[in-house]
PDB file of C-alpha atoms in Angstrom:
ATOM      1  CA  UNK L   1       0.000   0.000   0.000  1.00 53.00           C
ATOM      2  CA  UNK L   2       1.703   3.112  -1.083  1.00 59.00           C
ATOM      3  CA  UNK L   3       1.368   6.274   1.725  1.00 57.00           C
ATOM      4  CA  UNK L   4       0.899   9.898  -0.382  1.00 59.00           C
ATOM      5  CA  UNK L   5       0.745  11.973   3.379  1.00 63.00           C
ATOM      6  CA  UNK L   6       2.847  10.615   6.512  1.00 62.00           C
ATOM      7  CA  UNK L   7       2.076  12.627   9.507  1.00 65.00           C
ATOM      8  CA  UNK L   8       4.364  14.934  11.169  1.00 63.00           C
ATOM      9  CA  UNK L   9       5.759  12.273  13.346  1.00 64.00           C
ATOM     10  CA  UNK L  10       6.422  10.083  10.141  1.00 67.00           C
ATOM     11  CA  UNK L  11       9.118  12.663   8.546  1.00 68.00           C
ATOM     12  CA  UNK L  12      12.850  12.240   8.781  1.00 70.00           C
ATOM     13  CA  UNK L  13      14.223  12.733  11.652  1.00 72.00           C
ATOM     14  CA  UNK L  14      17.824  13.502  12.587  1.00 74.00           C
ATOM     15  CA  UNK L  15      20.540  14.076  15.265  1.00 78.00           C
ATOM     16  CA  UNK L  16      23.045  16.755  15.691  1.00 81.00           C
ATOM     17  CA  UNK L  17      25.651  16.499  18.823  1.00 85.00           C
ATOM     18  CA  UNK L  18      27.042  19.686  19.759  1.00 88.00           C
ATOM     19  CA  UNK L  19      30.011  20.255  21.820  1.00 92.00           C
ATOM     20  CA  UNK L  20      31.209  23.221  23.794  1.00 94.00           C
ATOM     21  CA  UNK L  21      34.750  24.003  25.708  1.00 96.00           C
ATOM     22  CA  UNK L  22      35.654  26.710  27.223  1.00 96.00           C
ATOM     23  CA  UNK L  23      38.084  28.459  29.991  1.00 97.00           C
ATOM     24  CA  UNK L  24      37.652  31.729  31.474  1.00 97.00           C
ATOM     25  CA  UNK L  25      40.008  33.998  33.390  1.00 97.00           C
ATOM     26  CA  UNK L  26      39.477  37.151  35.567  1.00 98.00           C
ATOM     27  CA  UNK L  27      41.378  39.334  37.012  1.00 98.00           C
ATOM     28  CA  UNK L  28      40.822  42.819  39.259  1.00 97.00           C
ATOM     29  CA  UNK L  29      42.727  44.882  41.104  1.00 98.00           C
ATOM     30  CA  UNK L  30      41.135  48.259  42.613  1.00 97.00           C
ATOM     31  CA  UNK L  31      42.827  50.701  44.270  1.00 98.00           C
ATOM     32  CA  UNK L  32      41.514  53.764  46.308  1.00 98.00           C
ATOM     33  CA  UNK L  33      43.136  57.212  46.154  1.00 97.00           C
ATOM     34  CA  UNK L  34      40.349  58.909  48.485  1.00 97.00           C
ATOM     35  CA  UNK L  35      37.099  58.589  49.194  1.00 95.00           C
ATOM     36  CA  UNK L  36      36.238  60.640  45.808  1.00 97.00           C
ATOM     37  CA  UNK L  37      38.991  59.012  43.700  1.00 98.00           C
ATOM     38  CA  UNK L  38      39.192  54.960  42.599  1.00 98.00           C
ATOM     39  CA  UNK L  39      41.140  53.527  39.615  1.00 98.00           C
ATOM     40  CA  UNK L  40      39.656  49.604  38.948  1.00 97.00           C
ATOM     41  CA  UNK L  41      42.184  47.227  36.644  1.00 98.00           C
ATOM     42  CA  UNK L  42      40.220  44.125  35.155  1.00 98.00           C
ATOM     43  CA  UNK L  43      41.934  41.629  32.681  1.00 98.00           C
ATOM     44  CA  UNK L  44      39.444  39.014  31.327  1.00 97.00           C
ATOM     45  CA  UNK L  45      40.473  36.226  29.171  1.00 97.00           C
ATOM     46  CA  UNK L  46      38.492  33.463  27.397  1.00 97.00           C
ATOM     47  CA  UNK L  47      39.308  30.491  25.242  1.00 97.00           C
ATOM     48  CA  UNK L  48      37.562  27.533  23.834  1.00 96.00           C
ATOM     49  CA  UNK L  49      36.279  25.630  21.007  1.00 94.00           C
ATOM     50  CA  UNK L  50      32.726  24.193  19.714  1.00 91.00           C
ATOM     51  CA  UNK L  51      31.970  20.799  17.526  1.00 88.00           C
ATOM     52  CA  UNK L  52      28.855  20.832  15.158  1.00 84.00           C
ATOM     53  CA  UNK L  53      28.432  17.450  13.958  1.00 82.00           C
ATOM     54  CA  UNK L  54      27.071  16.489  10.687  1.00 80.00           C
ATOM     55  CA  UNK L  55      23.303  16.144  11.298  1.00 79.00           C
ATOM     56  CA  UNK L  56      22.953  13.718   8.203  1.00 78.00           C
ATOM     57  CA  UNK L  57      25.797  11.161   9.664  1.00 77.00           C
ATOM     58  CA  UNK L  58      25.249   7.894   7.820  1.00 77.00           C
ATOM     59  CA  UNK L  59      22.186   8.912   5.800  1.00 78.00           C
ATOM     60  CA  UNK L  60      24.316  10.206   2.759  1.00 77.00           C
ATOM     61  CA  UNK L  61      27.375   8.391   0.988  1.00 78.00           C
ATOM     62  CA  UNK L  62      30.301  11.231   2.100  1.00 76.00           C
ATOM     63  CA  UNK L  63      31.408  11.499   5.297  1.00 74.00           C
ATOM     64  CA  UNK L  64      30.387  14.915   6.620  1.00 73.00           C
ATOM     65  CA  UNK L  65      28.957  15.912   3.745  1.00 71.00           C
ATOM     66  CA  UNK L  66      25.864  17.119   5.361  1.00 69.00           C
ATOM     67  CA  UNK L  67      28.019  19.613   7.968  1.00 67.00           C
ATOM     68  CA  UNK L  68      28.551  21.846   5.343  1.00 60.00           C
ATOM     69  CA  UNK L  69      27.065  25.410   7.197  1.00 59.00           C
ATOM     70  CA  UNK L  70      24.816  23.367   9.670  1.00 68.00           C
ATOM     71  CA  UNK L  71      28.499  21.812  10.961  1.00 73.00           C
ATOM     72  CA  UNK L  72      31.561  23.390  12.635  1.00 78.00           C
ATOM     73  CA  UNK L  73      34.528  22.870  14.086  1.00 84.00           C
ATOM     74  CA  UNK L  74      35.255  26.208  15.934  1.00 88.00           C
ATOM     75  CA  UNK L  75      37.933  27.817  18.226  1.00 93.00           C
ATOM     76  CA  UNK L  76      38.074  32.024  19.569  1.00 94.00           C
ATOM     77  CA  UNK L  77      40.302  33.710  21.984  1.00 96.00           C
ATOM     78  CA  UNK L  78      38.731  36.395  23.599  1.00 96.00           C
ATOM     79  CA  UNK L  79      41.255  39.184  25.638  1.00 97.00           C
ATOM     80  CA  UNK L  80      40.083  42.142  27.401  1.00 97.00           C
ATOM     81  CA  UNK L  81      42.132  44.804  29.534  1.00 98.00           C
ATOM     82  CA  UNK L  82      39.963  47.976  30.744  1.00 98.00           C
ATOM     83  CA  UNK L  83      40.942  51.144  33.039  1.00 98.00           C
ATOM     84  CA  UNK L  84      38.283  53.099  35.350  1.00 98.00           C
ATOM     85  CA  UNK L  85      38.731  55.832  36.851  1.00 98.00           C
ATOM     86  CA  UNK L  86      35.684  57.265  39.074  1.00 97.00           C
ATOM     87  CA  UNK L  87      35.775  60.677  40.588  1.00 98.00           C
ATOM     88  CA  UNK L  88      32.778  61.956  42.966  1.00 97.00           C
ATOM     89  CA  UNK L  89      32.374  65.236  43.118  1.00 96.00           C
ATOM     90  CA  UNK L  90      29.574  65.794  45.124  1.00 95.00           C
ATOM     91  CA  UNK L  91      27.147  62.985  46.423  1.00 92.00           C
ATOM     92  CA  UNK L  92      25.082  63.658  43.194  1.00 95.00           C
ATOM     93  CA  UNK L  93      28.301  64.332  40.999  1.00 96.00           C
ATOM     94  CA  UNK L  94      30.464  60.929  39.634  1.00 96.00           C
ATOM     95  CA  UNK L  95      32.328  61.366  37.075  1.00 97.00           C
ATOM     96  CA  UNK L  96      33.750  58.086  35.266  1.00 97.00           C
ATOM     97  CA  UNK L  97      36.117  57.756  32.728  1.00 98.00           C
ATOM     98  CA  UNK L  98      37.394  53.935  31.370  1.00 98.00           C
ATOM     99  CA  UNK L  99      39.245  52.821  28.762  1.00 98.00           C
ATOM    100  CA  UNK L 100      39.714  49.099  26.834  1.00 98.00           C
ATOM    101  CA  UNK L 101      41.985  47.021  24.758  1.00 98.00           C
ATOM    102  CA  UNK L 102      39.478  44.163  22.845  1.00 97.00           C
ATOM    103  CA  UNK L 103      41.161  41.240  20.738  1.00 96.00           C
ATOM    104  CA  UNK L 104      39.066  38.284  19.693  1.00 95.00           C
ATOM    105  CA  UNK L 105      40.058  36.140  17.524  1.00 94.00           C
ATOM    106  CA  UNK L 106      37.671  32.964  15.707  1.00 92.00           C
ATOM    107  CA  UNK L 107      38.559  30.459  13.490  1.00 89.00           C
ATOM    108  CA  UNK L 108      35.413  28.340  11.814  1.00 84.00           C
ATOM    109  CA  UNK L 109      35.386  25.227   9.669  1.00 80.00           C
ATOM    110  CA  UNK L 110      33.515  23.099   8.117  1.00 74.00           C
ATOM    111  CA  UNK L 111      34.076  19.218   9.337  1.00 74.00           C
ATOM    112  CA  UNK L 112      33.842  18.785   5.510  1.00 70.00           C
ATOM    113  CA  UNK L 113      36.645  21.279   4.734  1.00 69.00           C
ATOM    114  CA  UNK L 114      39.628  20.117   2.000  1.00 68.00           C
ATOM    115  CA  UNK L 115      37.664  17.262   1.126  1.00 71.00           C
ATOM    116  CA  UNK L 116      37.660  19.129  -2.708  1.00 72.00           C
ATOM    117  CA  UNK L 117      34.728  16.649  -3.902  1.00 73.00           C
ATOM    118  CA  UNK L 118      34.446  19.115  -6.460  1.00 74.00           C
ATOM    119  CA  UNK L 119      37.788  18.157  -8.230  1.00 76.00           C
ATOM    120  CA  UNK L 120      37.329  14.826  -7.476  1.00 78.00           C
ATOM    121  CA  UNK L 121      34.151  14.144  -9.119  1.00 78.00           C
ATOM    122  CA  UNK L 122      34.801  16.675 -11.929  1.00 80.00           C
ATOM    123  CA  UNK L 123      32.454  19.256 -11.322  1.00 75.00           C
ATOM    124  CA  UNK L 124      33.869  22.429 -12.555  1.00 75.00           C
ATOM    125  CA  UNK L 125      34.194  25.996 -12.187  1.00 74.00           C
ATOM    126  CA  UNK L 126      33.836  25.377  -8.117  1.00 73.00           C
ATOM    127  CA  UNK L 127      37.651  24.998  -6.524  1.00 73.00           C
ATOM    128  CA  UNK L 128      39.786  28.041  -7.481  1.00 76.00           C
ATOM    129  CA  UNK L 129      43.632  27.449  -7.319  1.00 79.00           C
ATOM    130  CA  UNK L 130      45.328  29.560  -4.674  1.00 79.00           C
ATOM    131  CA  UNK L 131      41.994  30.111  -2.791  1.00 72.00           C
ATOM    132  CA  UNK L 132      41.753  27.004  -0.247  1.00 68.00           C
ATOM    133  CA  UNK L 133      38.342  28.057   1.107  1.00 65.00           C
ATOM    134  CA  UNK L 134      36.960  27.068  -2.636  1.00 68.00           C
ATOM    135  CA  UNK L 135      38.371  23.334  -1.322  1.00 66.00           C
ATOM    136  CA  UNK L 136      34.545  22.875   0.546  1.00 62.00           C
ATOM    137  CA  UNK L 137      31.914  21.505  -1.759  1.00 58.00           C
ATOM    138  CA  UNK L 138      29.042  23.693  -2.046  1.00 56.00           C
ATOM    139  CA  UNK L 139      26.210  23.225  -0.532  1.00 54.00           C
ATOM    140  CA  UNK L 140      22.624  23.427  -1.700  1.00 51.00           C
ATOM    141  CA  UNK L 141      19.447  22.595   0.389  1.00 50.00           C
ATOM    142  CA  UNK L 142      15.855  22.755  -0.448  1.00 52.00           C
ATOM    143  CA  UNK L 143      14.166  23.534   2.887  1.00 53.00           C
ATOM    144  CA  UNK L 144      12.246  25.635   5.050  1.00 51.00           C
ATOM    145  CA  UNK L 145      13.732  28.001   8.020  1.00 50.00           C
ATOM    146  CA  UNK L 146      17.078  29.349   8.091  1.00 52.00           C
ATOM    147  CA  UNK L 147      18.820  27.779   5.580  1.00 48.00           C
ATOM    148  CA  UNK L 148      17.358  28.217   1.812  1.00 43.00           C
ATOM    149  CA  UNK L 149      20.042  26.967  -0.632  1.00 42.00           C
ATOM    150  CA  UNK L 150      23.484  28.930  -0.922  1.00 44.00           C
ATOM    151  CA  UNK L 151      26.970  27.952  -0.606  1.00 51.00           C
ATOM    152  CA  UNK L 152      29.103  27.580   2.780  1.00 58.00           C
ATOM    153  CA  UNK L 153      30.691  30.224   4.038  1.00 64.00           C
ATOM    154  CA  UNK L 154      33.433  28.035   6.072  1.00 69.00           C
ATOM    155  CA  UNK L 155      36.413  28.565   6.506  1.00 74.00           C
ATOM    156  CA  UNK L 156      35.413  31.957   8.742  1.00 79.00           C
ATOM    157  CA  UNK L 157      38.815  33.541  10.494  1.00 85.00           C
ATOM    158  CA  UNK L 158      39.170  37.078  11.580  1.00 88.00           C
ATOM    159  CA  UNK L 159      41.318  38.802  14.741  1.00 94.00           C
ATOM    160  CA  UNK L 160      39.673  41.491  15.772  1.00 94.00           C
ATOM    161  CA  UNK L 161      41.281  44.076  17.308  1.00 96.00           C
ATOM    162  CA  UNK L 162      39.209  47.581  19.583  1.00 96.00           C
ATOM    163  CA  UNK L 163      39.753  50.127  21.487  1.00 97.00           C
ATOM    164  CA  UNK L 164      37.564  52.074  23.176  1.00 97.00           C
ATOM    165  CA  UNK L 165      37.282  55.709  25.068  1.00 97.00           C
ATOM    166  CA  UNK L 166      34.673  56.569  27.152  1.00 97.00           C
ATOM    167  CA  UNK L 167      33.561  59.232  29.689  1.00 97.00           C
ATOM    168  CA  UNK L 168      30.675  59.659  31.766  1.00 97.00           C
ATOM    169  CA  UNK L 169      29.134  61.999  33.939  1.00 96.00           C
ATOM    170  CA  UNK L 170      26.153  60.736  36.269  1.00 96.00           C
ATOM    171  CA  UNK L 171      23.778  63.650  37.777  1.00 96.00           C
ATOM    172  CA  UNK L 172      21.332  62.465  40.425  1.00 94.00           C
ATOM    173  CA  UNK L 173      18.486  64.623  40.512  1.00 89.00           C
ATOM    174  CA  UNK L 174      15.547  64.053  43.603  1.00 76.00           C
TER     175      UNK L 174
END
């Protein structure tokens, strides 16, 4: 008996495991001048990684092939140093000024990355010489919700470097 509608509960089904690593570091060191003056030293440092696994894992004929943007293998390296300084003037007078050094730094892949499928099964005009993130195969899905078709955007790495001024001055008003 052929089925034309399964139900809801009928449709494929799959399984993604995610993993998640990380260490954190903090560090603060305050140091009164007066009772109107403070300067406040903070360091915080984090590091870790993520694994995305191929939600399509021994459904389709290539290994990973299914990770290709719903997949990652992913590391960062987040560093922040900041400076406050807080003056009171006046019980409804505080002046604050603060500074910060930012540097993050991410690198994302695909578990399918430099497999070059492309090359291998002779479908042109996808890997570019010189340009290793062309080595993914391109991905293509028919679905509904956040991913409609496209190509994967993997490998992702950037360092990102800021800096950043700022001064405030808090008035209380009753």
């Amino acid at each position: 008996r052929r089925v034309l509608f399964r139900s809801f509960f009928e449709n494929f089904a799959v399984k993604q495991a995610y993993t998640s690593n990380s260490n954190v570091a903090n560090l603060r060191t305050d140091y009164t001048f007066s009772q109107n003056n403070r300067i406040y030293l903070t360091y915080d440092a984090e590091q870790g990684d993520t694994t995305t696994a191929d939600p399509y894992a021994g459904y389709i004929p290539v290994a990973n092939g299914g990770s290709g943007d719903s997949g990652d293998l992913t590391s960062f390296e987040n560093h922040v140093i900041s400076l406050k300084y807080n003056h009171v003037f006046s019980a409804t007078l505080l002046n604050e000024a603060s500074g910060s050094y930012f540097l993050s730094t991410v690198s994302q892949n695909s578990p399918f990355a430099n497999n070059d499928l492309a090359s291998k099964w002779n479908i042109q005009n996808v890997t570019v010489p010189g340009f290793p993130s062309t080595n993914n195969f391109p991905q293509i899905q028919f679905e509904s919700g956040p991913t409609v078709g496209g190509s994967t955007y993997k490998p992702l790495n950037f360092r990102d470097k800021n800096i950043s001024l700022v001064e405030g001055l808090t008035w209380t008003h009753s």
